[in-house]
Amino acid sequence: MEKQYRLLYDENLCIGCQACSVACRVENSVPDDCYRVQVHMQTIGIFPHLGMNYERLSCVMCENPPCVSVCPTHASFQSKDGLVHIDERACITCKYCILACPYHARFVNPIKNVVEKCTFCYETRVSKELNPACVSICPTEALSFGDMHQSNAFVAQKSQKEVLLFPKAHLRTKPKVAFIPNRKGMKS
Amino acid sequence: MSPMWGSVAQYTAIHWSWTIAIYLFLAGLSSGSIIVALLVKWNRHERSNSSIWDAMIKAGSVVAPTAIFLGLLLLVIDLGRPLSFYWLLIRYNVTSVMSLGVLFLLIYTPIVMVFMLLVFERSVIKYPLLAPLESLINLVKSFHSYAKIIEYFLFVTALCIGSYTGFLLSALYAIPLWNSPLLPILFLTSSLSSGVAVNILIGLLFFKSTINTESIKYLLVLDTRVILTELPLLGLFFIGMFYAGGDTPYAAKMALTEGFWAGIFWLGVIGVGLGLPLLTVIIAMRSHIYRVGYIVINSMVVILGVLMLRYYIIYAGQIYLG
Amino acid sequence: MAYIQGRRDFLKIATSSATATIFLPGSLGALGEVALKSEDKFIRSICEMCSSRCPMEARVVNGKTVLLQGNAFSKEMGTSLCAKGVAGSSQLYDTQRLVTPLIRVGKRGENKWAEASWEEALSLVSTKLSALKERYGAKSVLFSSKTGEHYDLLRSFASAFGSPNIFSHWSSCPIAIESAFHHTFGEKLHRDFENATYILNFGHNLFEGLDIPLTKAMAQFSANVSKKLVVFDPRFSIMASKANEWYPMKAGSDLAFVLSLLHVWIRDGKYDKKFIENYTIGFDKLADSVKEKTPQWQQSLTGIDAKVVERIADEVYQAAPRCIIDWGHKATTTKAEYQRSRAILMANILMGNVEKEGGIYFAKSAERVNALAKEIVVPELNNPYPRPHVNEPRIDGAGEVGKYRFVSKQHGALTAIPDAILSQKPYPIKGWFLTRHNPLVTLANPQKIKEAMDELEFIVVNDIYLSDTAMMADVILPESTYLERDEGISKSAFKSPFYTMRNCIVEPLHQNKSAIEMMRDLAQRMGFGTHYAWKNISELRAYQAKGNVELLQTLLMRGVASFDVPPLLALHAPSVERFCERYPKSRSWVDAQGLFSHFLEHLKTPSGKIEIYCEEVEHAFSGYGVTGAVDMDVTQGYPYVLTSGKSAVHTNGHTQNVPYLHMLLSDNPIWMHPSTAKAHGLKMGDTFYLQNAIAKERATVFITEGIRPDTLFAYMGFGHDAPSLKRTHGKGMNPSKLLSLESATLCGAMITNVGVNIIKA
């Protein structure tokens, strides 16, 4: 892979404000009531020993993407940068990929009637060396994005310093999205 | 727990619904009925035209293509953009079970139609209405010499169709209820049982002239054998899930105990689809009363059970994710 | 500037007819019809989705979609913006927005309107208001607005009109803190979150009531493993979830806890004695007041163990002066709100963190910086909204006599309005002009306010939606959204001063006008146009900037003008040194310790120093001169306290109808602990009633472990009745309906902690 993109989500900085969700909606014209990205909060524990988990729900751009291997028409494909894209022409909306995704990242766009998901804002931003909309809008700078091959990239440096977890790592999807787990409060 | 804000509706939506459940059933029915028809054809002893065996062969050769056509229609309808289905035919992905399924279907469907024409060759010649098919018949006749090979090939492709539907689901490790290596064999067995049942049913209703007690008894026992294979398989399927890791044991527990679909499973799949025919057979055997009616009811009930199994697996799999 | 080619038909607010609406998926420059000036694809402005008013910019991507994001010329913003800010485009294109002036036909509140032209509407307003002035005097008309430029404008207009009855939203929000600051320091101070190492947070939920620069600093603080955040809140809020320690203290008992902290510090001599000696008066009175307020005493009032008080007192002292005891923005208030705020200020003072790094500090405004530097470093501005003195008493006696004598006469006590109107005391009120103000949703006891409004002869509402308050109007003026208007220059100052300016991003999509245009027109019609030194916005800006073209240019292009003034903290030697290096003339102010200590010796307080004890206050309100334990009951005898607060995706009562935000949160079910729900036989989502002496309101249940069993919580701003707000109409409940018009002692703050009963449906 030429680039090794990583999107780092720091659960400690995330406050669940959904600015990322709205920014994504505007940037990508996401239809109403569909979400390419959302943060889900869950209060855990028994009063007063509580904690709150913050979970970013979105495509994690697997390096072994199950959505690509199940797509019968190669509408879901992986570019040489390792990003998973959707070729809208070839998508027959069979929804196999939606079921295959362990992260529930995909959905049917009710207006265009094809499958859609987070694209890391590739066309409008990442391909132009800019950050995805969610990363640049985050009020607390909980998201960082970059190419891990560049050792001076902020995301590479932060990855070195912090404890990183990969969502559903046991499935061996090798996500490009990593998160820094919550240090505060009760943990599950 | 409902979130403070945002919406999780998107993540709990059902994507494959009745169209896919029925398609899986029809694909299984088609492949099952043709396999049973072929087995009967290869193993029957009498050559009488009006025996139940002949009826079963005729039934299979009609049901199989009909079912598969209906199934394909449902598949196309289920697509978000049905008119774009041609992409399935011009692009293939060998890692995708769905794509492989398309290939199998492309091979299976014409062959099963050829088989039908071969079986009904004489009937076609008899009826002037079907005269336009004469050129087709001649074409088919040219295959006569290859009939045996066609039959063997058909058998293999039918096995592929019967099991690929299971692999279609089991390939998704994101869905605990589907991701079992036993699912393909469960589906195949279930398809065979529906094949036996539908051939008997259609055969008795449309193609038979006489049937004797001996045959009835044999068919009832055949039914039983199939059911008694399916029951343990279902048991192993679920027991296997309780020993699996991750979300699977919890998903399995929920799927067997929670809500509407647990009800469908126990009452529909087990109760009606498997328990009832078993009961019928036991009663019949005990009292030595072998009525045609029992078989007809039994067959319908078995088919219903198989349909409900597909429904259950499809829906429960998408609802109970652990 | 941006322009739109062609018009389009939007929803007209007529009675019932079907309307042609166009689905616009939120793209600001949508449909290829908006073009921005070729060399300026980024227009910078100020957000108004809440009153944090963060500097933002509109960016054109793909020639079509415009993303609203933070204005990176403001370093504290970067490109960050919250969900509401980004949803500004969703509000702009909301087809349910007001687009033409409306004049009431039918009875008040009946929701029957006739569309009118601006000429008709403004002419009617000017005629009616002039008539009221003629007949009952200008004082018979009330003017209310949320603070901000709207308010400055309205206040100026009211003064020119001759009415003393100007109200801001302060008494429904920060007035207690503002009063406490005013009496203690002479003005409000800021918090240096960036450099603090220990913060005690009393319900200051910066993660749900967002202000980007503060939220960002707070997030970085809480994520920093070497810093400590302690949060006190009866609810497990987002802020509480980021705390190192969270104490679910009883609602409204902050005062008790802080008093015991003060007690421990004074008892052990653990406070900045030098600071107290040099810069404050009245310490002895404080020591007296908290003598009996032991950690054990507060235990039963707050539910927090005495040992915790001891330990935290020690930890905070160790961290001093890089510690902040955070007074919050607007926590749910109690009758003792003034004393609570004062106690918290005392805590900071005892820790000696004033004008130190990691503590609290005075705003270094342009005037202040110029005075210190002894040269004009930062251009100063003219005031475009003059306020001639009005020699009439106010209806609430604010700033004059009675229980509101310490309430600023610029802000007034909103809770006094309904009674004043209904009783006609001290004189009849006949009109009300509201702009950017929705008291029927945000103010206590809207039922009574409605009753009072029914008695008025003329009500004018300026709003972007046909809100609950607008429903009661005689004339509704549809303002353009903040994306569609130019405004004047806004002043800001933290450790250094800066200016921001709101710039029009899109020409108004319809006939909407900005408040500045409206009020200027009205002033002209009513004969006091010469009151203003400007006729339109460009002249306003030029006047404000004193003709400084460079400043205006910067503000037009960048939306922000900062002047590279080194951040200054008067008692922090390194920053003083940097300041002196830059502005050598300021060295004359430096004292022997290398500090600007004179700064704290000439405050805007009667004594010129920090007043721990206020003589004047004590004379008027015995027992209130110094902070002490008073008025701490919040339940009024009811078994549960209903608290309310902000959510990160909505702003008070403003945004519930905005499509993108409504999608994220459309309802405010009541937070209830599982044991409480069980005791009343309630399950998740069940309907029930909240009841007290004021009202009985229907609500639904949200069962969560994240709240005290004796407390309930609702996100405020829901329960809109106005039918034109089609999305949010009838959704959720309005907690204000259960609040009484009683206000907190001395400061006139609306009390939002209220006792309630749970009644099964």
CSV table of N, CA and C in Angstrom, one decimal, chain B residues 163-262:
chain,number,residue,atom,x,y,z
B,163,SER,N,-26.5,-26.3,-1.5
B,163,SER,CA,-25.7,-25.9,-0.4
B,163,SER,C,-25.2,-24.5,-0.4
B,164,TYR,N,-25.1,-23.9,-1.6
B,164,TYR,CA,-24.5,-22.6,-1.7
B,164,TYR,C,-25.4,-21.6,-0.9
B,165,THR,N,-26.7,-21.8,-0.8
B,165,THR,CA,-27.5,-20.9,0.0
B,165,THR,C,-27.1,-20.9,1.4
B,166,GLY,N,-26.6,-22.0,1.9
B,166,GLY,CA,-26.1,-22.1,3.2
B,166,GLY,C,-24.8,-21.3,3.4
B,167,PHE,N,-23.9,-21.5,2.4
B,167,PHE,CA,-22.7,-20.8,2.4
B,167,PHE,C,-22.8,-19.3,2.3
B,168,LEU,N,-23.9,-18.9,1.5
B,168,LEU,CA,-24.1,-17.5,1.3
B,168,LEU,C,-24.3,-16.8,2.7
B,169,LEU,N,-25.0,-17.5,3.6
B,169,LEU,CA,-25.2,-16.9,4.9
B,169,LEU,C,-24.0,-17.2,5.8
B,170,SER,N,-23.4,-18.4,5.8
B,170,SER,CA,-22.4,-18.7,6.7
B,170,SER,C,-21.1,-18.0,6.5
B,171,ALA,N,-21.0,-17.4,5.3
B,171,ALA,CA,-19.7,-16.6,5.0
B,171,ALA,C,-19.6,-15.3,5.8
B,172,LEU,N,-20.8,-14.9,6.3
B,172,LEU,CA,-20.8,-13.6,7.0
B,172,LEU,C,-20.5,-13.8,8.5
B,173,TYR,N,-19.2,-13.5,8.8
B,173,TYR,CA,-18.9,-13.7,10.3
B,173,TYR,C,-19.4,-12.6,11.1
B,174,ALA,N,-20.0,-11.6,10.5
B,174,ALA,CA,-20.6,-10.5,11.3
B,174,ALA,C,-21.9,-11.0,11.9
B,175,ILE,N,-22.5,-12.0,11.4
B,175,ILE,CA,-23.8,-12.5,11.9
B,175,ILE,C,-23.6,-13.8,12.6
B,176,PRO,N,-23.7,-13.8,14.0
B,176,PRO,CA,-23.4,-15.0,14.7
B,176,PRO,C,-24.3,-16.1,14.4
B,177,LEU,N,-25.5,-15.9,14.2
B,177,LEU,CA,-26.5,-17.0,13.9
B,177,LEU,C,-26.2,-17.7,12.6
B,178,TRP,N,-25.6,-17.0,11.7
B,178,TRP,CA,-25.3,-17.6,10.4
B,178,TRP,C,-23.9,-18.2,10.2
B,179,ASN,N,-23.0,-17.7,11.1
B,179,ASN,CA,-21.6,-18.0,10.9
B,179,ASN,C,-21.3,-19.4,11.4
B,180,SER,N,-22.0,-20.4,11.1
B,180,SER,CA,-21.8,-21.7,11.6
B,180,SER,C,-21.4,-22.7,10.4
B,181,PRO,N,-20.4,-23.5,10.5
B,181,PRO,CA,-20.1,-24.4,9.4
B,181,PRO,C,-21.2,-25.4,9.2
B,182,LEU,N,-22.1,-25.5,10.1
B,182,LEU,CA,-23.2,-26.5,10.0
B,182,LEU,C,-24.4,-26.0,9.1
B,183,LEU,N,-24.4,-24.7,8.9
B,183,LEU,CA,-25.5,-24.1,8.2
B,183,LEU,C,-25.7,-24.7,6.8
B,184,PRO,N,-24.6,-24.8,6.0
B,184,PRO,CA,-24.8,-25.3,4.6
B,184,PRO,C,-25.4,-26.7,4.7
B,185,ILE,N,-25.0,-27.6,5.6
B,185,ILE,CA,-25.5,-28.9,5.6
B,185,ILE,C,-26.9,-29.0,6.1
B,186,LEU,N,-27.2,-28.1,7.0
B,186,LEU,CA,-28.5,-28.0,7.5
B,186,LEU,C,-29.5,-27.6,6.4
B,187,PHE,N,-29.1,-26.6,5.6
B,187,PHE,CA,-29.9,-26.1,4.5
B,187,PHE,C,-30.0,-27.2,3.5
B,188,LEU,N,-29.0,-27.9,3.2
B,188,LEU,CA,-29.0,-29.0,2.2
B,188,LEU,C,-30.0,-30.1,2.6
B,189,THR,N,-29.8,-30.5,3.9
B,189,THR,CA,-30.7,-31.5,4.4
B,189,THR,C,-32.2,-31.1,4.3
B,190,SER,N,-32.4,-29.8,4.8
B,190,SER,CA,-33.7,-29.3,4.8
B,190,SER,C,-34.3,-29.2,3.3
B,191,SER,N,-33.4,-28.8,2.4
B,191,SER,CA,-33.8,-28.8,1.0
B,191,SER,C,-34.2,-30.2,0.5
B,192,LEU,N,-33.5,-31.2,0.9
B,192,LEU,CA,-33.8,-32.5,0.4
B,192,LEU,C,-35.2,-32.9,1.0
B,193,SER,N,-35.4,-32.6,2.2
B,193,SER,CA,-36.7,-33.0,2.8
B,193,SER,C,-37.8,-32.3,2.2
B,194,SER,N,-37.6,-31.0,1.8
B,194,SER,CA,-38.6,-30.3,1.1
B,194,SER,C,-38.8,-30.9,-0.3
B,195,GLY,N,-37.7,-31.4,-0.9
B,195,GLY,CA,-37.7,-32.0,-2.2
B,195,GLY,C,-38.6,-33.3,-2.2
B,196,VAL,N,-38.3,-34.1,-1.2
B,196,VAL,CA,-39.1,-35.3,-1.0
B,196,VAL,C,-40.6,-35.0,-0.9
B,197,ALA,N,-40.9,-34.0,0.0
B,197,ALA,CA,-42.2,-33.7,0.3
B,197,ALA,C,-42.9,-33.1,-1.0
B,198,VAL,N,-42.3,-32.2,-1.7
B,198,VAL,CA,-43.0,-31.6,-2.8
B,198,VAL,C,-43.2,-32.6,-3.9
B,199,ASN,N,-42.2,-33.4,-4.1
B,199,ASN,CA,-42.3,-34.4,-5.2
B,199,ASN,C,-43.5,-35.3,-4.9
B,200,ILE,N,-43.6,-35.8,-3.6
B,200,ILE,CA,-44.7,-36.6,-3.3
B,200,ILE,C,-46.0,-35.9,-3.5
B,201,LEU,N,-46.1,-34.7,-3.0
B,201,LEU,CA,-47.3,-33.9,-3.0
B,201,LEU,C,-47.8,-33.7,-4.5
B,202,ILE,N,-46.9,-33.1,-5.3
B,202,ILE,CA,-47.2,-32.8,-6.6
B,202,ILE,C,-47.5,-34.1,-7.4
B,203,GLY,N,-46.6,-35.0,-7.1
B,203,GLY,CA,-46.8,-36.3,-7.8
B,203,GLY,C,-48.2,-36.9,-7.5
B,204,LEU,N,-48.6,-37.0,-6.3
B,204,LEU,CA,-49.9,-37.5,-5.9
B,204,LEU,C,-51.0,-36.7,-6.5
B,205,LEU,N,-50.9,-35.4,-6.4
B,205,LEU,CA,-52.0,-34.6,-6.8
B,205,LEU,C,-52.2,-34.5,-8.3
B,206,PHE,N,-51.1,-34.5,-9.1
B,206,PHE,CA,-51.2,-34.2,-10.5
B,206,PHE,C,-50.7,-35.4,-11.4
B,207,PHE,N,-49.9,-36.3,-10.9
B,207,PHE,CA,-49.3,-37.2,-11.9
B,207,PHE,C,-49.6,-38.7,-11.6
B,208,LYS,N,-50.3,-38.9,-10.5
B,208,LYS,CA,-50.4,-40.3,-10.2
B,208,LYS,C,-51.7,-40.9,-10.7
B,209,SER,N,-51.8,-42.2,-10.8
B,209,SER,CA,-53.0,-42.8,-11.1
B,209,SER,C,-53.4,-43.7,-9.9
B,210,THR,N,-52.4,-44.6,-9.5
B,210,THR,CA,-52.7,-45.4,-8.4
B,210,THR,C,-51.6,-45.4,-7.4
B,211,ILE,N,-51.9,-45.7,-6.2
B,211,ILE,CA,-50.8,-45.9,-5.2
B,211,ILE,C,-51.2,-46.9,-4.2
B,212,ASN,N,-50.3,-47.8,-3.9
B,212,ASN,CA,-50.7,-48.9,-3.0
B,212,ASN,C,-50.1,-48.6,-1.6
B,213,THR,N,-50.6,-49.4,-0.7
B,213,THR,CA,-50.3,-49.3,0.7
B,213,THR,C,-48.8,-49.4,0.9
B,214,GLU,N,-48.2,-50.3,0.2
B,214,GLU,CA,-46.8,-50.5,0.4
B,214,GLU,C,-46.0,-49.2,0.1
B,215,SER,N,-46.4,-48.6,-1.0
B,215,SER,CA,-45.7,-47.3,-1.4
B,215,SER,C,-45.9,-46.2,-0.4
B,216,ILE,N,-47.2,-46.2,0.1
B,216,ILE,CA,-47.5,-45.2,1.1
B,216,ILE,C,-46.6,-45.3,2.3
B,217,LYS,N,-46.6,-46.6,2.7
B,217,LYS,CA,-45.8,-46.9,3.9
B,217,LYS,C,-44.3,-46.5,3.7
B,218,TYR,N,-43.8,-46.8,2.5
B,218,TYR,CA,-42.4,-46.5,2.2
B,218,TYR,C,-42.2,-45.0,2.2
B,219,LEU,N,-43.1,-44.3,1.7
B,219,LEU,CA,-43.0,-42.8,1.6
B,219,LEU,C,-43.0,-42.2,3.0
B,220,LEU,N,-43.9,-42.7,3.8
B,220,LEU,CA,-44.0,-42.2,5.2
B,220,LEU,C,-42.7,-42.4,5.9
B,221,VAL,N,-42.1,-43.6,5.7
B,221,VAL,CA,-40.8,-43.9,6.4
B,221,VAL,C,-39.7,-43.0,5.8
B,222,LEU,N,-39.8,-42.8,4.5
B,222,LEU,CA,-38.8,-41.9,3.9
B,222,LEU,C,-38.9,-40.5,4.6
B,223,ASP,N,-40.1,-40.0,4.7
B,223,ASP,CA,-40.3,-38.8,5.4
B,223,ASP,C,-39.7,-38.8,6.8
B,224,THR,N,-40.0,-39.8,7.5
B,224,THR,CA,-39.4,-39.9,8.9
B,224,THR,C,-37.9,-39.9,8.9
B,225,ARG,N,-37.3,-40.6,7.9
B,225,ARG,CA,-35.9,-40.7,7.9
B,225,ARG,C,-35.3,-39.3,7.7
B,226,VAL,N,-35.9,-38.6,6.8
B,226,VAL,CA,-35.4,-37.2,6.6
B,226,VAL,C,-35.6,-36.3,7.8
B,227,ILE,N,-36.7,-36.4,8.4
B,227,ILE,CA,-37.0,-35.6,9.6
B,227,ILE,C,-36.0,-36.0,10.7
B,228,LEU,N,-35.7,-37.3,10.9
B,228,LEU,CA,-34.8,-37.7,11.9
B,228,LEU,C,-33.4,-37.3,11.6
B,229,THR,N,-33.1,-37.0,10.4
B,229,THR,CA,-31.8,-36.4,10.1
B,229,THR,C,-31.7,-34.9,10.4
B,230,GLU,N,-32.8,-34.3,10.1
B,230,GLU,CA,-32.9,-32.8,10.3
B,230,GLU,C,-32.9,-32.4,11.8
B,231,LEU,N,-33.6,-33.2,12.6
B,231,LEU,CA,-33.7,-32.8,14.0
B,231,LEU,C,-32.3,-32.8,14.7
B,232,PRO,N,-31.6,-33.8,14.6
B,232,PRO,CA,-30.2,-33.8,15.2
B,232,PRO,C,-29.4,-32.7,14.7
B,233,LEU,N,-29.5,-32.5,13.3
B,233,LEU,CA,-28.7,-31.4,12.7
B,233,LEU,C,-29.0,-30.0,13.3
B,234,LEU,N,-30.3,-29.8,13.5
B,234,LEU,CA,-30.7,-28.5,14.1
B,234,LEU,C,-30.1,-28.4,15.5
B,235,GLY,N,-30.2,-29.6,16.2
B,235,GLY,CA,-29.7,-29.6,17.6
B,235,GLY,C,-28.2,-29.3,17.6
B,236,LEU,N,-27.4,-29.9,16.7
B,236,LEU,CA,-26.0,-29.7,16.7
B,236,LEU,C,-25.7,-28.3,16.3
B,237,PHE,N,-26.5,-27.7,15.4
B,237,PHE,CA,-26.3,-26.4,14.9
B,237,PHE,C,-26.4,-25.4,16.1
B,238,PHE,N,-27.4,-25.6,17.0
B,238,PHE,CA,-27.5,-24.6,18.1
B,238,PHE,C,-26.5,-24.9,19.2
B,239,ILE,N,-26.3,-26.2,19.5
B,239,ILE,CA,-25.4,-26.6,20.5
B,239,ILE,C,-24.0,-26.0,20.2
B,240,GLY,N,-23.6,-26.2,18.9
B,240,GLY,CA,-22.4,-25.6,18.4
B,240,GLY,C,-22.2,-24.1,18.7
B,241,MET,N,-23.3,-23.4,18.6
B,241,MET,CA,-23.3,-22.0,18.9
B,241,MET,C,-23.0,-21.7,20.3
B,242,PHE,N,-23.5,-22.5,21.2
B,242,PHE,CA,-23.3,-22.3,22.6
B,242,PHE,C,-21.8,-22.5,23.0
B,243,TYR,N,-21.1,-23.2,22.2
B,243,TYR,CA,-19.7,-23.4,22.5
B,243,TYR,C,-18.8,-22.5,21.7
B,244,ALA,N,-19.4,-21.7,20.9
B,244,ALA,CA,-18.6,-20.7,20.1
B,244,ALA,C,-18.2,-19.6,20.9
B,245,GLY,N,-17.3,-18.7,20.4
B,245,GLY,CA,-16.9,-17.6,21.2
B,245,GLY,C,-17.6,-16.3,20.9
B,246,GLY,N,-17.2,-15.2,21.5
B,246,GLY,CA,-17.8,-13.9,21.1
B,246,GLY,C,-19.2,-13.8,21.5
B,247,ASP,N,-20.0,-13.1,20.5
B,247,ASP,CA,-21.4,-12.8,20.8
B,247,ASP,C,-22.3,-14.0,20.5
B,248,THR,N,-21.7,-15.1,19.9
B,248,THR,CA,-22.6,-16.1,19.5
B,248,THR,C,-23.4,-16.8,20.5
B,249,PRO,N,-22.9,-17.3,21.7
B,249,PRO,CA,-23.8,-17.9,22.6
B,249,PRO,C,-25.0,-17.0,23.0
B,250,TYR,N,-24.7,-15.8,23.3
B,250,TYR,CA,-25.8,-14.9,23.7
B,250,TYR,C,-26.8,-14.7,22.6
B,251,ALA,N,-26.3,-14.5,21.4
B,251,ALA,CA,-27.2,-14.4,20.2
B,251,ALA,C,-28.1,-15.6,20.1
B,252,ALA,N,-27.5,-16.8,20.2
B,252,ALA,CA,-28.2,-18.0,20.1
B,252,ALA,C,-29.3,-18.1,21.2
B,253,LYS,N,-28.9,-17.8,22.4
B,253,LYS,CA,-29.8,-17.9,23.5
B,253,LYS,C,-31.0,-17.0,23.2
B,254,MET,N,-30.8,-15.7,22.8
B,254,MET,CA,-31.8,-14.8,22.5
B,254,MET,C,-32.7,-15.3,21.4
B,255,ALA,N,-32.1,-15.9,20.4
B,255,ALA,CA,-32.8,-16.3,19.2
B,255,ALA,C,-33.7,-17.5,19.5
B,256,LEU,N,-33.4,-18.2,20.6
B,256,LEU,CA,-34.2,-19.4,20.9
B,256,LEU,C,-35.3,-19.0,22.0
B,257,THR,N,-35.1,-17.9,22.6
B,257,THR,CA,-36.0,-17.6,23.7
B,257,THR,C,-36.8,-16.3,23.6
B,258,GLU,N,-36.3,-15.4,22.8
B,258,GLU,CA,-36.9,-14.0,22.8
B,258,GLU,C,-37.9,-13.8,21.7
B,259,GLY,N,-39.0,-13.2,22.0
B,259,GLY,CA,-39.8,-12.6,21.0
B,259,GLY,C,-40.5,-13.6,20.0
B,260,PHE,N,-41.0,-12.9,18.9
B,260,PHE,CA,-41.8,-13.5,17.9
B,260,PHE,C,-41.0,-14.7,17.2
B,261,TRP,N,-39.8,-14.5,16.9
B,261,TRP,CA,-39.1,-15.5,16.1
B,261,TRP,C,-38.7,-16.7,16.8
B,262,ALA,N,-38.5,-16.6,18.1
B,262,ALA,CA,-38.4,-17.8,18.9
B,262,ALA,C,-39.6,-18.7,18.8
